[in-house]
Amino acid sequence: MQSNISTTLLSFPKEFFRQNSEMMDGLVRRVFQEGQSEISFPSVCLMAVGGYGRAELAPSSDIDLLLLYSSSQKEKLPPLIEKILYPLWDLGLDVSCSSRSINECLKMAQSDLHVKTSLIDGRYLDGEYEFFRKLYGLFTKKVLHRKVEKFAEALAQDLHLRHEKYEDPTYTLEPNIKEGKGGLRDFQVGRWIIRAKYKTDRWDSILFPDHSRMLDKSLEFLWTLRNQLHQLSGRKQEDFSFELQEKIAPLLGFSNGTEGIEEMMRQYHLSTERISNFVNDVLDHVLHDPSPLRKALFLFKRRRIDKNFRMAYGEIYFQNSLIFKKDPTQLMTLFGYCQAHQAKMDFRMEEAVLEALPLIDDRFRNSEKVNQTFLSILREGESVETTLRKMHELGFLSRYIPEFSEIEGRVHYDLYHVHPVDIHSILAVGELGKLREGCYRNNYPLLTSLIGEIDKAEILFLATLLHDIGKGREGEHPLVGAEMAKLIADRMGLSLEDRELVDFLVSHHLVMVETAFRRDLHDEQAILRFANQVKTSNRLKMLYLLTFADVKAVGPEAWTSWKDTLLMELFLKTSHFFEKGAVAGPFLKGDEMIQKLRESLSSEIISKYADHLPSRYLSCYSSAEIAHHIEMARSIEKEFLLVEWEIVKEVQAKVTICTKDRYGLFSKIVGSMFLNRLNIIEAQINTWEDGVVLDTFWVEDSTKDLDRRLEQLKKDLGKILSGNVLLKDLLLTGEEPNSIRKKVVPKVPTEIRVNNEDSDFYTIVEATAEDRLGILYEIAQVLTDHGCDIHFARISTLGNRIVDVFYVQDAWGEKIEGKNRVDQLKRALSRLVLKSGNESNQ
Amino acid sequence: MKKIEAIIKPFKLDEVKNAITKIGIQGMTVTEVKGFGRQRGHTEVYRGAEYKIDFLPKVKIELITPDEMVSQVLETIERAAKTGKIGDGKIFISPVEEVIRIRTGERGKDAI
């Protein structure tokens, strides 16, 4: 039945409950009286129990009734119950009515937890008042205040089972506001225990006024939500589904759209967190109140930690209740002890901590002793997550790091992020803790070994705790967060170097995920760009660990073996770069070079080409040269080949060739040079990522006939590349080899190396041999015949010795792997260079 | 109607998705998968320890399309997913007997 009570009252739950219950009471009394007049049944008492008993009626709450009778008149009861139930059912109310004698009630309450708790909230409605009075006198004396500890244990167990059922992450996103963790049922559990133990309903009697006010607000918020849920869905709806979240946020005055929903859910999580803490506190009080025997033993078991703290039964006690007032820094010391001794706090200790929270001021936050203790908790401690959780639960963490309060309870309105940001951050630190403790040794051996390798683990832990700190503010959260984290690190007295590390980790905490999942890990450039951002091996390890912790802490299904593989691959490839030193030095200058190019080229051209230019290429040329190369590349869209040269000192020339890449190109170019008797001294072969080839050669011709020869080279190459002539044929008809024999020179040791270790992307072929005209062509030919595509080459001549390095891949873009392939290639090249050595010795 | 299943490289997902939406395909299913084909797994070495990558991470997209769009969809996926290197993936096409939209009970083309 939907009442006539105005819907605006839904948000004032106490008043709503009052009016709704009053109206319901009137209704129930009327049907009861009518029933009684039809069926004469004098001595019976009608009671409201459960939520209705507490007069906390949401729009579609159950109405639980209890009829108390004296045992002699049982037969007439069923007709009376019918008279009461039918009219109420007809109104669409969810009514249940049980009937018991006083003795039955007491007996059942002793054995059945549910009956017992529903009786606690019992309320007289109509009929024989004496029955009610008698039941309550006996119930409180014989049941409620007896064996309170057992009662609490049973409730704790029930609570635990209930939480387990709602532990599934979907319930974190779409919580059940009654049964879930920190939900309304949890609050009742706390209240029942207080009633049983302290005979009062005033929970503030065992809480600080501050806390009870907050608790009251939390409770009202949940009640309001439940009222709206019932009202909107027209039934007893306690699952706070996405659909209803969307509808309710604006009704409660939150802004429209995702932001409003996130803010509402943040309040929800803060509220349930408070209720959760409340019930845990209450349970702790009751369950751990030491028995007289224990109190006696306690004196013996107690041992001293220092002059302020003692420990017994795994709990820390204080020696003097004024310690925090005298010296607030003892607060952090206490957390340090809790961790070092794997101990809990005695509940009086916790109260003292709560009471001391206002003493945490800027002096505390700037205190070296405090900060050093905090960092050592992060650095050395086992179970760092437990310690941080306790700090968080007691409100200590957000007093110590005030910025942390901005992310408390903050949620993402999506299906992926299960936990609010504060909990997520602490869980992420917990994941690192598990790695460090070796829990993941079998599943994630690489990460486990890495966490042992890094320097300054505490900085990583701190950055992980703070990685999402920017989520409470406007802007890109990694950047905003990095600014905040820098301030925090500064306050903690970290060195400049450590502050920079925190800054880097927080501001880059998404970069590894973005690179691993969205970039081609078989593209050297992608890895290089990533390595450029990371810069050092220690940072890379930390970033990998942070990324793992961050993803893992999102939810149980967030970390998959798919992501694991991609991130591991990115880590290993980048790590190889650092180990080989391949990234250090000139490669880092790529970005600077692009900046410089912006001065001379239009941004349109830059944006078209910048991404295609390999770092290796950028590091070998000046910006003027590169700008010129880009001009050349632009014009080969019309002409397919450009050959330019510049003669130096009559006998040498620098030749620049620009064309589109094709298989065997290098061998065709050097073949044409051989054909034209041009001796190659140095060469630089570059393949841009868009398939443009830009090669520079330093060639020599001792006959000082360079212009003519180069002109001819251009013609020959044009014909070969357009497919009109075969290089083979030209070589056959070419001039006789130069008959001038070289003079005898010292023999050069030859060496061929095929290296698959130094690059993750290319096979590196190195050849050292005695120089002779055409040798480069022959080498190139062998490489081409063995299926090698040359991406980069550096040819140099030192006296009569050539040292050539080729970066090659096969036609599939893979390295030349497999023992057979490598051996064949090596043999062929060795045969070639040895032949050359023999020839020149003849 | 045909079902088109494509196994592609993970980093190509955005490109393929954009290209496909551009030609008017309204929905698809995306799964993170692992496997191997001609591009085998490999072993990476770090500090002497070997880390095996047996199965390579790929993305599988599945979509249902009316017969007349099949060739356009295939062409689009092929173009967007291609890098020219090994491991670019495969596309499978198979006939679909019936499609039902659960909410409305619509069948056939209307339900796609």
Short mmCIF file of N, CA and C in Angstrom, two decimals, chain A residues 87-216:
data_model
loop_
_atom_site.label_atom_id
_atom_site.label_comp_id
_atom_site.label_asym_id
_atom_site.label_seq_id
_atom_site.Cartn_x
_atom_site.Cartn_y
_atom_site.Cartn_z
N PRO A 87 -7.74 -8.43 5.67
CA PRO A 87 -7.93 -7.05 5.20
C PRO A 87 -6.59 -6.34 4.91
N LEU A 88 -5.57 -6.65 5.70
CA LEU A 88 -4.27 -6.00 5.46
C LEU A 88 -3.63 -6.52 4.18
N TRP A 89 -3.75 -7.82 3.95
CA TRP A 89 -3.23 -8.38 2.69
C TRP A 89 -3.94 -7.76 1.50
N ASP A 90 -5.28 -7.59 1.69
CA ASP A 90 -6.04 -7.00 0.58
C ASP A 90 -5.55 -5.60 0.23
N LEU A 91 -4.98 -4.93 1.23
CA LEU A 91 -4.45 -3.59 0.96
C LEU A 91 -3.08 -3.66 0.28
N GLY A 92 -2.58 -4.89 0.09
CA GLY A 92 -1.28 -5.05 -0.58
C GLY A 92 -0.10 -4.94 0.37
N LEU A 93 -0.38 -5.04 1.66
CA LEU A 93 0.74 -4.94 2.61
C LEU A 93 1.40 -6.30 2.78
N ASP A 94 2.69 -6.27 3.08
CA ASP A 94 3.42 -7.50 3.31
C ASP A 94 3.39 -7.78 4.81
N VAL A 95 2.32 -8.45 5.27
CA VAL A 95 2.14 -8.64 6.71
C VAL A 95 2.39 -10.08 7.08
N SER A 96 3.08 -10.29 8.18
CA SER A 96 3.14 -11.64 8.72
C SER A 96 2.75 -11.55 10.19
N CYS A 97 2.13 -12.60 10.69
CA CYS A 97 1.67 -12.56 12.07
C CYS A 97 1.95 -13.91 12.70
N SER A 98 2.69 -13.91 13.78
CA SER A 98 2.87 -15.17 14.49
C SER A 98 2.10 -15.10 15.81
N SER A 99 1.75 -16.25 16.33
CA SER A 99 1.04 -16.23 17.60
C SER A 99 1.73 -17.19 18.55
N ARG A 100 2.03 -16.70 19.74
CA ARG A 100 2.73 -17.52 20.71
C ARG A 100 2.27 -17.18 22.12
N SER A 101 2.43 -18.16 22.98
CA SER A 101 2.21 -17.86 24.38
C SER A 101 3.50 -17.26 24.92
N ILE A 102 3.39 -16.65 26.11
CA ILE A 102 4.58 -16.01 26.68
C ILE A 102 5.71 -17.01 26.85
N ASN A 103 5.37 -18.20 27.34
CA ASN A 103 6.42 -19.20 27.55
C ASN A 103 7.07 -19.64 26.25
N GLU A 104 6.22 -19.83 25.25
CA GLU A 104 6.79 -20.20 23.94
C GLU A 104 7.76 -19.13 23.45
N CYS A 105 7.32 -17.90 23.61
CA CYS A 105 8.18 -16.79 23.20
C CYS A 105 9.55 -16.87 23.85
N LEU A 106 9.53 -17.05 25.15
CA LEU A 106 10.80 -17.07 25.88
C LEU A 106 11.65 -18.25 25.44
N LYS A 107 11.01 -19.39 25.28
CA LYS A 107 11.74 -20.59 24.91
C LYS A 107 12.38 -20.41 23.54
N MET A 108 11.58 -19.90 22.61
CA MET A 108 12.11 -19.72 21.26
C MET A 108 13.21 -18.68 21.23
N ALA A 109 13.02 -17.62 22.01
CA ALA A 109 14.02 -16.56 22.02
C ALA A 109 15.37 -17.07 22.51
N GLN A 110 15.30 -18.09 23.39
CA GLN A 110 16.56 -18.63 23.88
C GLN A 110 17.30 -19.43 22.82
N SER A 111 16.51 -20.07 21.94
CA SER A 111 17.18 -20.93 20.97
C SER A 111 17.30 -20.29 19.58
N ASP A 112 16.45 -19.35 19.27
CA ASP A 112 16.44 -18.82 17.90
C ASP A 112 16.88 -17.35 17.90
N LEU A 113 17.98 -17.12 17.23
CA LEU A 113 18.54 -15.78 17.20
C LEU A 113 17.56 -14.77 16.60
N HIS A 114 16.88 -15.22 15.55
CA HIS A 114 15.99 -14.30 14.85
C HIS A 114 14.82 -13.87 15.74
N VAL A 115 14.25 -14.85 16.46
CA VAL A 115 13.13 -14.54 17.36
C VAL A 115 13.61 -13.59 18.45
N LYS A 116 14.78 -13.87 18.93
CA LYS A 116 15.32 -13.05 20.01
C LYS A 116 15.50 -11.60 19.56
N THR A 117 16.12 -11.42 18.40
CA THR A 117 16.36 -10.05 17.96
C THR A 117 15.06 -9.34 17.61
N SER A 118 14.08 -10.08 17.07
CA SER A 118 12.83 -9.39 16.73
C SER A 118 12.08 -8.98 17.99
N LEU A 119 12.28 -9.75 19.05
CA LEU A 119 11.62 -9.38 20.31
C LEU A 119 12.25 -8.15 20.95
N ILE A 120 13.56 -7.99 20.74
CA ILE A 120 14.22 -6.80 21.32
C ILE A 120 13.48 -5.54 20.88
N ASP A 121 13.04 -5.58 19.62
CA ASP A 121 12.42 -4.39 19.06
C ASP A 121 10.89 -4.39 19.24
N GLY A 122 10.37 -5.35 20.05
CA GLY A 122 8.91 -5.45 20.20
C GLY A 122 8.27 -4.20 20.78
N ARG A 123 7.04 -3.95 20.37
CA ARG A 123 6.34 -2.75 20.81
C ARG A 123 4.86 -3.10 20.98
N TYR A 124 4.29 -2.60 22.06
CA TYR A 124 2.88 -2.89 22.34
C TYR A 124 1.99 -2.12 21.39
N LEU A 125 0.94 -2.82 20.85
CA LEU A 125 0.01 -2.11 19.98
C LEU A 125 -1.39 -2.05 20.57
N ASP A 126 -1.90 -3.22 20.97
CA ASP A 126 -3.31 -3.24 21.40
C ASP A 126 -3.55 -4.49 22.23
N GLY A 127 -4.68 -4.55 22.93
CA GLY A 127 -5.05 -5.76 23.68
C GLY A 127 -4.54 -5.72 25.11
N GLU A 128 -4.26 -6.92 25.59
CA GLU A 128 -3.91 -7.10 27.00
C GLU A 128 -2.51 -6.57 27.28
N TYR A 129 -2.39 -5.42 27.91
CA TYR A 129 -1.07 -4.83 28.15
C TYR A 129 -0.26 -5.67 29.12
N GLU A 130 -0.99 -6.30 30.07
CA GLU A 130 -0.33 -7.08 31.11
C GLU A 130 0.57 -8.17 30.50
N PHE A 131 0.09 -8.80 29.42
CA PHE A 131 0.87 -9.85 28.75
C PHE A 131 2.20 -9.28 28.26
N PHE A 132 2.08 -8.13 27.65
CA PHE A 132 3.29 -7.48 27.09
C PHE A 132 4.29 -7.19 28.20
N ARG A 133 3.77 -6.60 29.30
CA ARG A 133 4.64 -6.23 30.42
C ARG A 133 5.35 -7.47 30.97
N LYS A 134 4.56 -8.55 31.10
CA LYS A 134 5.10 -9.77 31.68
C LYS A 134 6.20 -10.38 30.77
N LEU A 135 5.86 -10.42 29.49
CA LEU A 135 6.83 -10.97 28.53
C LEU A 135 8.14 -10.17 28.59
N TYR A 136 8.03 -8.86 28.61
CA TYR A 136 9.24 -8.05 28.57
C TYR A 136 10.07 -8.14 29.81
N GLY A 137 9.33 -8.20 30.97
CA GLY A 137 10.06 -8.38 32.23
C GLY A 137 10.89 -9.65 32.18
N LEU A 138 10.25 -10.73 31.75
CA LEU A 138 10.95 -12.02 31.73
C LEU A 138 12.02 -12.07 30.64
N PHE A 139 11.66 -11.52 29.51
CA PHE A 139 12.60 -11.56 28.36
C PHE A 139 13.90 -10.84 28.69
N THR A 140 13.79 -9.63 29.21
CA THR A 140 15.02 -8.89 29.48
C THR A 140 15.82 -9.56 30.60
N LYS A 141 15.12 -10.06 31.60
CA LYS A 141 15.84 -10.63 32.73
C LYS A 141 16.44 -12.01 32.40
N LYS A 142 15.63 -12.86 31.76
CA LYS A 142 16.07 -14.25 31.59
C LYS A 142 16.79 -14.50 30.26
N VAL A 143 16.53 -13.67 29.28
CA VAL A 143 17.12 -13.95 27.98
C VAL A 143 18.13 -12.88 27.57
N LEU A 144 17.66 -11.67 27.50
CA LEU A 144 18.47 -10.64 26.86
C LEU A 144 19.78 -10.34 27.59
N HIS A 145 19.70 -10.18 28.90
CA HIS A 145 20.91 -9.80 29.62
C HIS A 145 21.72 -10.98 30.11
N ARG A 146 21.33 -12.16 29.70
CA ARG A 146 22.12 -13.35 30.06
C ARG A 146 23.02 -13.74 28.89
N LYS A 147 24.15 -14.23 29.19
CA LYS A 147 25.06 -14.74 28.16
C LYS A 147 25.22 -13.77 27.00
N VAL A 148 25.49 -12.55 27.37
CA VAL A 148 25.62 -11.51 26.34
C VAL A 148 26.74 -11.85 25.36
N GLU A 149 27.81 -12.43 25.90
CA GLU A 149 28.94 -12.74 25.04
C GLU A 149 28.56 -13.76 23.96
N LYS A 150 27.78 -14.77 24.38
CA LYS A 150 27.32 -15.79 23.43
C LYS A 150 26.46 -15.16 22.35
N PHE A 151 25.58 -14.27 22.80
CA PHE A 151 24.69 -13.57 21.90
C PHE A 151 25.52 -12.79 20.86
N ALA A 152 26.51 -12.09 21.37
CA ALA A 152 27.35 -11.31 20.46
C ALA A 152 28.10 -12.22 19.49
N GLU A 153 28.56 -13.35 20.01
CA GLU A 153 29.26 -14.29 19.15
C GLU A 153 28.36 -14.78 18.02
N ALA A 154 27.13 -15.14 18.40
CA ALA A 154 26.18 -15.63 17.39
C ALA A 154 25.91 -14.55 16.34
N LEU A 155 25.73 -13.33 16.83
CA LEU A 155 25.46 -12.23 15.88
C LEU A 155 26.68 -11.98 15.00
N ALA A 156 27.85 -12.07 15.60
CA ALA A 156 29.08 -11.84 14.83
C ALA A 156 29.20 -12.89 13.72
N GLN A 157 28.85 -14.12 14.09
CA GLN A 157 28.94 -15.19 13.11
C GLN A 157 27.93 -14.99 11.98
N ASP A 158 26.74 -14.60 12.37
CA ASP A 158 25.69 -14.32 11.40
C ASP A 158 26.11 -13.19 10.45
N LEU A 159 26.69 -12.17 11.06
CA LEU A 159 27.16 -11.01 10.30
C LEU A 159 28.25 -11.43 9.30
N HIS A 160 29.12 -12.28 9.79
CA HIS A 160 30.22 -12.74 8.96
C HIS A 160 29.68 -13.50 7.74
N LEU A 161 28.74 -14.41 8.00
CA LEU A 161 28.16 -15.20 6.90
C LEU A 161 27.45 -14.29 5.91
N ARG A 162 26.74 -13.34 6.44
CA ARG A 162 26.00 -12.41 5.57
C ARG A 162 26.98 -11.62 4.70
N HIS A 163 28.06 -11.14 5.32
CA HIS A 163 29.03 -10.38 4.54
C HIS A 163 29.67 -11.23 3.45
N GLU A 164 29.91 -12.48 3.80
CA GLU A 164 30.52 -13.37 2.82
C GLU A 164 29.63 -13.47 1.59
N LYS A 165 28.34 -13.57 1.85
CA LYS A 165 27.39 -13.71 0.76
C LYS A 165 27.40 -12.46 -0.12
N TYR A 166 27.62 -11.31 0.51
CA TYR A 166 27.58 -10.07 -0.26
C TYR A 166 28.97 -9.55 -0.61
N GLU A 167 29.95 -10.46 -0.50
CA GLU A 167 31.32 -10.03 -0.75
C GLU A 167 31.60 -9.86 -2.24
N ASP A 168 30.86 -10.57 -3.05
CA ASP A 168 31.03 -10.52 -4.50
C ASP A 168 31.12 -9.07 -4.97
N PRO A 169 32.09 -8.80 -5.87
CA PRO A 169 32.30 -7.41 -6.27
C PRO A 169 31.06 -6.73 -6.86
N THR A 170 30.17 -7.52 -7.46
CA THR A 170 28.99 -6.87 -8.03
C THR A 170 28.19 -6.17 -6.94
N TYR A 171 28.27 -6.70 -5.72
CA TYR A 171 27.55 -6.06 -4.63
C TYR A 171 28.22 -4.77 -4.16
N THR A 172 29.53 -4.64 -4.47
CA THR A 172 30.18 -3.39 -4.12
C THR A 172 29.71 -2.29 -5.05
N LEU A 173 29.47 -2.69 -6.30
CA LEU A 173 29.01 -1.70 -7.27
C LEU A 173 27.51 -1.43 -7.12
N GLU A 174 26.76 -2.51 -6.91
CA GLU A 174 25.32 -2.38 -6.73
C GLU A 174 24.99 -2.97 -5.36
N PRO A 175 25.24 -2.22 -4.31
CA PRO A 175 25.17 -2.80 -2.97
C PRO A 175 23.74 -3.08 -2.52
N ASN A 176 23.65 -4.00 -1.56
CA ASN A 176 22.38 -4.22 -0.90
C ASN A 176 22.41 -3.39 0.38
N ILE A 177 21.55 -2.39 0.46
CA ILE A 177 21.72 -1.42 1.53
C ILE A 177 21.24 -1.95 2.88
N LYS A 178 20.54 -3.07 2.85
CA LYS A 178 20.12 -3.63 4.13
C LYS A 178 21.10 -4.71 4.61
N GLU A 179 21.38 -5.67 3.73
CA GLU A 179 22.16 -6.83 4.17
C GLU A 179 23.66 -6.67 3.97
N GLY A 180 24.08 -5.74 3.10
CA GLY A 180 25.48 -5.62 2.74
C GLY A 180 26.34 -5.15 3.90
N LYS A 181 27.66 -5.10 3.62
CA LYS A 181 28.60 -4.68 4.66
C LYS A 181 28.34 -3.23 5.02
N GLY A 182 28.19 -2.95 6.29
CA GLY A 182 27.91 -1.59 6.72
C GLY A 182 26.47 -1.17 6.43
N GLY A 183 25.62 -2.11 6.10
CA GLY A 183 24.24 -1.80 5.78
C GLY A 183 23.38 -1.66 7.04
N LEU A 184 22.08 -1.51 6.82
CA LEU A 184 21.19 -1.23 7.95
C LEU A 184 21.15 -2.38 8.96
N ARG A 185 21.25 -3.60 8.45
CA ARG A 185 21.23 -4.75 9.36
C ARG A 185 22.45 -4.71 10.30
N ASP A 186 23.59 -4.32 9.76
CA ASP A 186 24.80 -4.23 10.60
C ASP A 186 24.58 -3.26 11.75
N PHE A 187 23.92 -2.15 11.41
CA PHE A 187 23.69 -1.18 12.47
C PHE A 187 22.83 -1.79 13.57
N GLN A 188 21.79 -2.53 13.15
CA GLN A 188 20.92 -3.15 14.16
C GLN A 188 21.71 -4.11 15.04
N VAL A 189 22.62 -4.84 14.43
CA VAL A 189 23.43 -5.78 15.22
C VAL A 189 24.15 -5.03 16.34
N GLY A 190 24.75 -3.89 15.97
CA GLY A 190 25.44 -3.10 16.97
C GLY A 190 24.49 -2.62 18.06
N ARG A 191 23.30 -2.19 17.64
CA ARG A 191 22.33 -1.65 18.59
C ARG A 191 21.83 -2.74 19.53
N TRP A 192 21.55 -3.92 18.98
CA TRP A 192 21.06 -5.02 19.81
C TRP A 192 22.07 -5.37 20.89
N ILE A 193 23.33 -5.39 20.48
CA ILE A 193 24.34 -5.77 21.47
C ILE A 193 24.43 -4.71 22.57
N ILE A 194 24.35 -3.45 22.15
CA ILE A 194 24.40 -2.39 23.16
C ILE A 194 23.23 -2.54 24.13
N ARG A 195 22.06 -2.85 23.54
CA ARG A 195 20.88 -3.02 24.38
C ARG A 195 21.08 -4.19 25.35
N ALA A 196 21.65 -5.27 24.85
CA ALA A 196 21.83 -6.45 25.70
C ALA A 196 22.87 -6.20 26.78
N LYS A 197 23.94 -5.55 26.37
CA LYS A 197 25.06 -5.40 27.29
C LYS A 197 24.87 -4.22 28.24
N TYR A 198 24.43 -3.08 27.69
CA TYR A 198 24.41 -1.87 28.51
C TYR A 198 23.01 -1.41 28.87
N LYS A 199 22.02 -2.19 28.43
CA LYS A 199 20.61 -1.90 28.76
C LYS A 199 20.19 -0.50 28.34
N THR A 200 20.69 -0.07 27.23
CA THR A 200 20.30 1.25 26.77
C THR A 200 20.21 1.25 25.25
N ASP A 201 19.50 2.25 24.72
CA ASP A 201 19.46 2.43 23.27
C ASP A 201 20.37 3.55 22.82
N ARG A 202 20.99 4.19 23.82
CA ARG A 202 21.82 5.34 23.48
C ARG A 202 23.21 4.87 23.12
N TRP A 203 23.45 4.71 21.84
CA TRP A 203 24.76 4.20 21.49
C TRP A 203 25.85 5.22 21.79
N ASP A 204 25.48 6.49 21.90
CA ASP A 204 26.54 7.47 22.17
C ASP A 204 27.14 7.28 23.56
N SER A 205 26.45 6.46 24.37
CA SER A 205 27.03 6.24 25.70
C SER A 205 28.35 5.47 25.60
N ILE A 206 28.52 4.72 24.53
CA ILE A 206 29.81 4.06 24.41
C ILE A 206 30.61 4.59 23.22
N LEU A 207 30.14 5.68 22.67
CA LEU A 207 30.89 6.29 21.57
C LEU A 207 31.14 7.75 21.92
N PHE A 208 32.05 8.34 21.19
CA PHE A 208 32.26 9.77 21.41
C PHE A 208 31.14 10.53 20.73
N PRO A 209 30.72 11.64 21.31
CA PRO A 209 29.61 12.42 20.75
C PRO A 209 29.83 12.70 19.26
N ASP A 210 31.07 13.04 18.91
CA ASP A 210 31.40 13.29 17.52
C ASP A 210 31.00 12.13 16.64
N HIS A 211 31.36 10.96 17.11
CA HIS A 211 31.12 9.78 16.31
C HIS A 211 29.65 9.44 16.22
N SER A 212 28.95 9.62 17.33
CA SER A 212 27.54 9.24 17.27
C SER A 212 26.78 10.19 16.35
N ARG A 213 27.22 11.45 16.29
CA ARG A 213 26.57 12.37 15.37
C ARG A 213 26.80 11.92 13.93
N MET A 214 28.03 11.54 13.62
CA MET A 214 28.35 11.07 12.27
C MET A 214 27.56 9.80 11.96
N LEU A 215 27.48 8.95 12.97
CA LEU A 215 26.78 7.68 12.77
C LEU A 215 25.31 7.95 12.48
N ASP A 216 24.76 8.89 13.21
CA ASP A 216 23.37 9.26 13.02
C ASP A 216 23.13 9.74 11.59
#
